[in-house]
Amino acid sequence: TPLFDENQTVGLYRFIGNPLPPRHDANQLFVNLRYILEREPRLPHGRKIFVLNRLNETLLPNVQRLIRSHGYDIIVIPFSNNEYRCHQVADTYGLAPSEWSELVTEKFARSNQNLYAINNNGARNVALRHGILRGWAWTMPLDGNCFFTVAQWTALASELFNAVGSFHYAAIPFLRTGLDQRRTFEDEGETEHATTGLPRGVVANSEFGEQQNAFARDAHFRFDPTSPYGHRPKVSMLWKLGVKGAWDSWNHEPVFRAGGKCEYLSKHK
């Protein structure tokens, strides 16, 4: 008997990438990863897989060791210095050497570097290919820090399995949270708060993030691999699927367009 029945399996893929200071704290990767590995329970019918997305050579072995010590599978998307250097270009694209054009040129020139190094949608598509090839009922390419309680997961999995054959995609809302610094987890007797269902010591900040997506095994859509980090790579899928949210009012144009840079300069002189 196989450990996982593909007809009753959801593949949960979490992406672990390099921290990007100052946006990310240098220790944030390990703090969040340890929290998930140590606190999130085993999820019935859920197959957890961690995608190590072009981690640098210093982080990679430590992250692998930590995840494997908890018994979970890993997919490594390697970082190649030689490949990265191929994307390091210096080109003016024919633009005049003015202040605004230099800013736009720099953004265009760096976009291929960012696509390779950060690889958001490329990694999401690797996960989709991996899960769909295995015939799992649903594949969920999740942001790396997503966390489920048993109650949340049981309700979600039930809805997903009921939707098999009727729907190809699902949008899953998630709530951004933070740690209550006044509490320590070791002092808490219960694992979940009776009212919110959140783990003890975790507080909701009332902000809903961009919804996560689940893909049925017969889904055809894939993430746009040409959309780099910072250019709404995940939101483009929400637009494609018609998922309603705050992003409906966002500009669909690339944020590095020259007009936007001119406007930025005029406001920050």
CSV table of C-alpha atoms in Angstrom, one decimal:
chain,number,residue,atom,x,y,z
A,1,THR,CA,0.0,0.0,0.0
A,2,PRO,CA,1.5,3.4,-1.0
A,3,LEU,CA,2.1,5.9,1.8
A,4,PHE,CA,0.2,8.5,-0.2
A,5,ASP,CA,-2.9,7.9,-2.4
A,6,GLU,CA,-2.5,10.4,-5.2
A,7,ASN,CA,-6.3,10.8,-5.4
A,8,GLN,CA,-6.3,12.0,-1.8
A,9,THR,CA,-3.1,13.9,-1.7
A,10,VAL,CA,-2.4,17.6,-1.7
A,11,GLY,CA,1.2,18.6,-2.4
A,12,LEU,CA,2.3,21.6,-0.2
A,13,TYR,CA,5.3,23.3,-1.7
A,14,ARG,CA,7.1,25.9,0.3
A,15,PHE,CA,9.8,28.0,-1.3
A,16,ILE,CA,12.9,29.0,0.6
A,17,GLY,CA,15.0,31.7,-1.0
A,18,ASN,CA,17.9,33.9,0.0
A,19,PRO,CA,17.2,36.7,2.4
A,20,LEU,CA,17.1,40.1,0.8
A,21,PRO,CA,18.3,42.7,3.4
A,22,PRO,CA,17.1,45.2,4.3
A,23,ARG,CA,13.7,43.9,3.4
A,24,HIS,CA,14.5,40.6,5.3
A,25,ASP,CA,16.4,40.2,8.5
A,26,ALA,CA,19.5,38.1,8.1
A,27,ASN,CA,18.2,35.5,10.5
A,28,GLN,CA,14.5,35.5,9.3
A,29,LEU,CA,14.9,32.5,7.1
A,30,PHE,CA,16.0,30.1,9.9
A,31,VAL,CA,13.6,31.7,12.5
A,32,ASN,CA,10.6,31.1,10.3
A,33,LEU,CA,11.7,27.8,9.0
A,34,ARG,CA,12.3,26.4,12.5
A,35,TYR,CA,9.0,27.6,13.6
A,36,ILE,CA,7.2,25.8,10.8
A,37,LEU,CA,9.2,22.6,11.2
A,38,GLU,CA,8.8,22.5,15.0
A,39,ARG,CA,5.2,23.8,15.4
A,40,GLU,CA,3.2,22.8,12.4
A,41,PRO,CA,1.7,19.3,12.9
A,42,ARG,CA,1.6,16.6,10.3
A,43,LEU,CA,-1.3,17.3,8.0
A,44,PRO,CA,-3.6,14.5,6.9
A,45,HIS,CA,-3.4,13.9,3.1
A,46,GLY,CA,-0.8,16.6,2.8
A,47,ARG,CA,2.7,16.0,1.4
A,48,LYS,CA,5.1,18.7,2.5
A,49,ILE,CA,7.9,19.5,0.2
A,50,PHE,CA,10.5,22.4,0.5
A,51,VAL,CA,11.8,24.0,-2.6
A,52,LEU,CA,15.3,25.5,-2.0
A,53,ASN,CA,15.3,28.2,-4.6
A,54,ARG,CA,18.8,29.1,-5.7
A,55,LEU,CA,20.1,29.4,-2.1
A,56,ASN,CA,23.7,30.5,-1.9
A,57,GLU,CA,26.4,28.0,-1.0
A,58,THR,CA,26.7,29.1,2.6
A,59,LEU,CA,22.9,28.7,3.3
A,60,LEU,CA,22.2,25.6,1.3
A,61,PRO,CA,23.8,22.8,3.4
A,62,ASN,CA,22.5,24.2,6.7
A,63,VAL,CA,18.9,24.5,5.3
A,64,GLN,CA,19.0,21.0,3.8
A,65,ARG,CA,20.3,19.6,7.1
A,66,LEU,CA,17.5,21.3,9.1
A,67,ILE,CA,14.7,20.2,6.9
A,68,ARG,CA,15.9,16.6,6.5
A,69,SER,CA,16.3,16.3,10.3
A,70,HIS,CA,12.5,16.7,10.4
A,71,GLY,CA,11.9,14.1,7.7
A,72,TYR,CA,10.6,16.2,4.8
A,73,ASP,CA,11.4,16.1,1.1
A,74,ILE,CA,13.5,18.7,-0.6
A,75,ILE,CA,13.8,20.0,-4.2
A,76,VAL,CA,17.0,21.9,-4.9
A,77,ILE,CA,17.0,24.5,-7.7
A,78,PRO,CA,20.7,25.2,-7.8
A,79,PHE,CA,22.4,28.6,-8.1
A,80,SER,CA,25.2,28.7,-10.8
A,81,ASN,CA,27.6,31.6,-10.7
A,82,ASN,CA,28.4,31.0,-14.4
A,83,GLU,CA,24.7,31.2,-15.4
A,84,TYR,CA,24.2,34.2,-13.2
A,85,ARG,CA,27.1,36.0,-14.9
A,86,CYS,CA,25.5,35.4,-18.2
A,87,HIS,CA,22.7,37.8,-17.1
A,88,GLN,CA,25.0,40.5,-15.9
A,89,VAL,CA,24.8,42.9,-18.8
A,90,ALA,CA,25.7,46.5,-19.3
A,91,ASP,CA,23.5,48.1,-22.1
A,92,THR,CA,21.9,51.5,-22.5
A,93,TYR,CA,19.2,50.1,-24.8
A,94,GLY,CA,19.6,53.1,-27.0
A,95,LEU,CA,18.4,55.5,-24.3
A,96,ALA,CA,19.8,59.0,-23.9
A,97,PRO,CA,22.2,59.4,-20.9
A,98,SER,CA,19.9,61.5,-18.7
A,99,GLU,CA,19.1,60.8,-15.1
A,100,TRP,CA,15.8,59.2,-15.6
A,101,SER,CA,16.9,57.0,-18.5
A,102,GLU,CA,19.8,55.8,-16.5
A,103,LEU,CA,17.4,54.7,-13.8
A,104,VAL,CA,15.2,52.9,-16.3
A,105,THR,CA,18.2,51.3,-18.0
A,106,GLU,CA,19.5,50.0,-14.7
A,107,LYS,CA,16.2,48.4,-13.9
A,108,PHE,CA,15.9,46.8,-17.3
A,109,ALA,CA,19.5,45.6,-17.2
A,110,ARG,CA,19.0,44.1,-13.7
A,111,SER,CA,15.7,42.4,-14.5
A,112,ASN,CA,17.3,39.3,-16.0
A,113,GLN,CA,19.7,39.1,-13.0
A,114,ASN,CA,16.7,39.3,-10.6
A,115,LEU,CA,14.8,36.7,-12.6
A,116,TYR,CA,17.6,34.2,-12.3
A,117,ALA,CA,18.7,34.9,-8.7
A,118,ILE,CA,15.3,35.2,-7.1
A,119,ASN,CA,13.3,33.0,-9.5
A,120,ASN,CA,9.9,33.4,-7.9
A,121,ASN,CA,7.6,32.1,-10.7
A,122,GLY,CA,10.3,29.8,-12.0
A,123,ALA,CA,10.3,28.0,-8.7
A,124,ARG,CA,6.5,27.9,-8.6
A,125,ASN,CA,6.4,26.3,-12.0
A,126,VAL,CA,8.9,23.7,-10.8
A,127,ALA,CA,6.6,22.8,-8.0
A,128,LEU,CA,3.5,22.6,-10.3
A,129,ARG,CA,5.4,20.3,-12.7
A,130,HIS,CA,6.5,18.1,-9.8
A,131,GLY,CA,3.1,17.7,-8.2
A,132,ILE,CA,1.1,17.4,-11.4
A,133,LEU,CA,3.4,14.7,-12.8
A,134,ARG,CA,2.8,12.7,-9.6
A,135,GLY,CA,-1.0,12.8,-10.2
A,136,TRP,CA,-1.7,14.4,-6.9
A,137,ALA,CA,-5.3,15.8,-6.6
A,138,TRP,CA,-4.0,19.3,-5.9
A,139,THR,CA,-0.7,21.1,-5.9
A,140,MET,CA,-0.2,24.2,-3.7
A,141,PRO,CA,2.8,26.4,-4.4
A,142,LEU,CA,2.9,28.3,-1.1
A,143,ASP,CA,4.8,31.3,0.1
A,144,GLY,CA,7.6,30.0,2.3
A,145,ASN,CA,6.2,31.1,5.6
A,146,CYS,CA,2.6,29.9,5.3
A,147,PHE,CA,1.5,27.8,8.3
A,148,PHE,CA,-1.6,25.6,8.9
A,149,THR,CA,-3.3,24.5,12.1
A,150,VAL,CA,-4.9,21.1,12.0
A,151,ALA,CA,-8.4,22.7,12.1
A,152,GLN,CA,-7.6,25.0,9.2
A,153,TRP,CA,-6.0,22.3,7.1
A,154,THR,CA,-8.8,19.8,7.7
A,155,ALA,CA,-11.4,22.3,6.5
A,156,LEU,CA,-9.3,23.3,3.5
A,157,ALA,CA,-8.5,19.7,2.4
A,158,SER,CA,-12.2,18.7,2.7
A,159,GLU,CA,-13.2,21.6,0.4
A,160,LEU,CA,-10.4,20.8,-2.1
A,161,PHE,CA,-11.3,17.1,-2.3
A,162,ASN,CA,-14.9,17.9,-2.8
A,163,ALA,CA,-13.9,20.2,-5.7
A,164,VAL,CA,-12.0,17.5,-7.6
A,165,GLY,CA,-13.4,17.2,-11.1
A,166,SER,CA,-15.4,20.4,-10.8
A,167,PHE,CA,-12.7,23.1,-10.4
A,168,HIS,CA,-9.2,23.4,-11.8
A,169,TYR,CA,-8.0,26.2,-9.5
A,170,ALA,CA,-8.6,27.4,-5.9
A,171,ALA,CA,-7.8,30.7,-4.3
A,172,ILE,CA,-6.9,30.4,-0.6
A,173,PRO,CA,-6.9,33.5,1.6
A,174,PHE,CA,-4.2,33.9,4.3
A,175,LEU,CA,-3.8,36.2,7.2
A,176,ARG,CA,-0.6,37.9,8.0
A,177,THR,CA,0.5,37.3,11.6
A,178,GLY,CA,3.3,38.2,14.1
A,179,LEU,CA,4.6,37.0,17.3
A,180,ASP,CA,3.3,38.3,20.6
A,181,GLN,CA,6.6,39.2,22.3
A,182,ARG,CA,5.0,39.1,25.7
A,183,ARG,CA,4.6,35.4,25.6
A,184,THR,CA,6.9,32.4,25.3
A,185,PHE,CA,5.6,29.3,23.6
A,186,GLU,CA,7.0,27.1,26.4
A,187,ASP,CA,4.8,28.8,28.9
A,188,GLU,CA,1.6,28.0,27.0
A,189,GLY,CA,-0.3,24.9,27.8
A,190,GLU,CA,-2.5,24.9,24.7
A,191,THR,CA,-1.2,24.7,21.2
A,192,GLU,CA,-4.0,26.8,19.7
A,193,HIS,CA,-6.0,29.8,20.9
A,194,ALA,CA,-9.6,28.8,21.6
A,195,THR,CA,-11.1,31.8,19.7
A,196,THR,CA,-8.7,32.5,16.7
A,197,GLY,CA,-7.4,29.0,16.1
A,198,LEU,CA,-3.9,30.5,15.8
A,199,PRO,CA,-1.0,28.9,17.6
A,200,ARG,CA,-0.5,30.3,21.1
A,201,GLY,CA,1.8,33.4,21.1
A,202,VAL,CA,0.8,34.3,17.5
A,203,VAL,CA,-1.3,37.3,16.9
A,204,ALA,CA,-3.2,38.4,13.7
A,205,ASN,CA,-2.5,41.9,12.4
A,206,SER,CA,-5.8,42.1,10.5
A,207,GLU,CA,-4.0,42.2,7.1
A,208,PHE,CA,-4.9,39.7,4.5
A,209,GLY,CA,-2.1,39.0,2.0
A,210,GLU,CA,-2.3,38.0,-1.6
A,211,GLN,CA,-4.2,34.8,-1.9
A,212,GLN,CA,-2.4,31.6,-2.4
A,213,ASN,CA,-3.3,29.3,-5.3
A,214,ALA,CA,-4.0,25.6,-5.5
A,215,PHE,CA,-3.9,23.8,-8.9
A,216,ALA,CA,-5.8,20.6,-9.7
A,217,ARG,CA,-3.9,17.9,-11.6
A,218,ASP,CA,-5.6,18.9,-14.8
A,219,ALA,CA,-4.9,22.6,-14.5
A,220,HIS,CA,-3.2,24.2,-17.5
A,221,PHE,CA,-2.2,27.7,-16.3
A,222,ARG,CA,1.4,28.4,-15.2
A,223,PHE,CA,3.0,31.4,-13.6
A,224,ASP,CA,4.6,33.9,-15.9
A,225,PRO,CA,8.4,33.1,-15.7
A,226,THR,CA,9.3,36.6,-17.2
A,227,SER,CA,7.8,38.5,-14.2
A,228,PRO,CA,10.6,39.4,-11.8
A,229,TYR,CA,10.5,39.9,-8.0
A,230,GLY,CA,8.9,43.2,-7.2
A,231,HIS,CA,6.8,43.2,-10.3
A,232,ARG,CA,3.8,41.4,-8.9
A,233,PRO,CA,4.8,37.9,-10.1
A,234,LYS,CA,2.1,36.1,-8.0
A,235,VAL,CA,-0.6,38.8,-8.6
A,236,SER,CA,-0.4,38.2,-12.3
A,237,MET,CA,-1.9,34.7,-11.7
A,238,LEU,CA,-4.7,36.2,-9.5
A,239,TRP,CA,-5.5,38.6,-12.4
A,240,LYS,CA,-5.5,35.7,-14.8
A,241,LEU,CA,-7.9,33.6,-12.6
A,242,GLY,CA,-10.2,36.6,-11.9
A,243,VAL,CA,-9.7,36.4,-8.2
A,244,LYS,CA,-11.1,39.6,-6.6
A,245,GLY,CA,-9.1,41.6,-4.1
A,246,ALA,CA,-7.2,44.8,-3.4
A,247,TRP,CA,-5.0,44.1,-6.5
A,248,ASP,CA,-7.9,44.8,-8.8
A,249,SER,CA,-7.0,48.5,-8.5
A,250,TRP,CA,-3.3,48.0,-9.1
A,251,ASN,CA,-1.6,49.0,-12.3
A,252,HIS,CA,-1.1,46.1,-14.6
A,253,GLU,CA,1.8,47.9,-16.3
A,254,PRO,CA,5.4,47.0,-15.3
A,255,VAL,CA,6.5,49.2,-12.4
A,256,PHE,CA,9.8,50.1,-14.1
A,257,ARG,CA,8.3,52.0,-17.0
A,258,ALA,CA,10.0,55.3,-17.8
A,259,GLY,CA,6.9,57.4,-16.9
A,260,GLY,CA,6.9,56.0,-13.4
A,261,LYS,CA,10.6,56.7,-12.9
A,262,CYS,CA,10.1,60.3,-14.1
A,263,GLU,CA,7.2,60.7,-11.7
A,264,TYR,CA,9.4,59.3,-8.9
A,265,LEU,CA,12.2,61.7,-9.7
A,266,SER,CA,9.8,64.7,-9.7
A,267,LYS,CA,8.6,63.8,-6.3
A,268,HIS,CA,12.0,63.1,-4.7
A,269,LYS,CA,14.2,65.9,-6.0
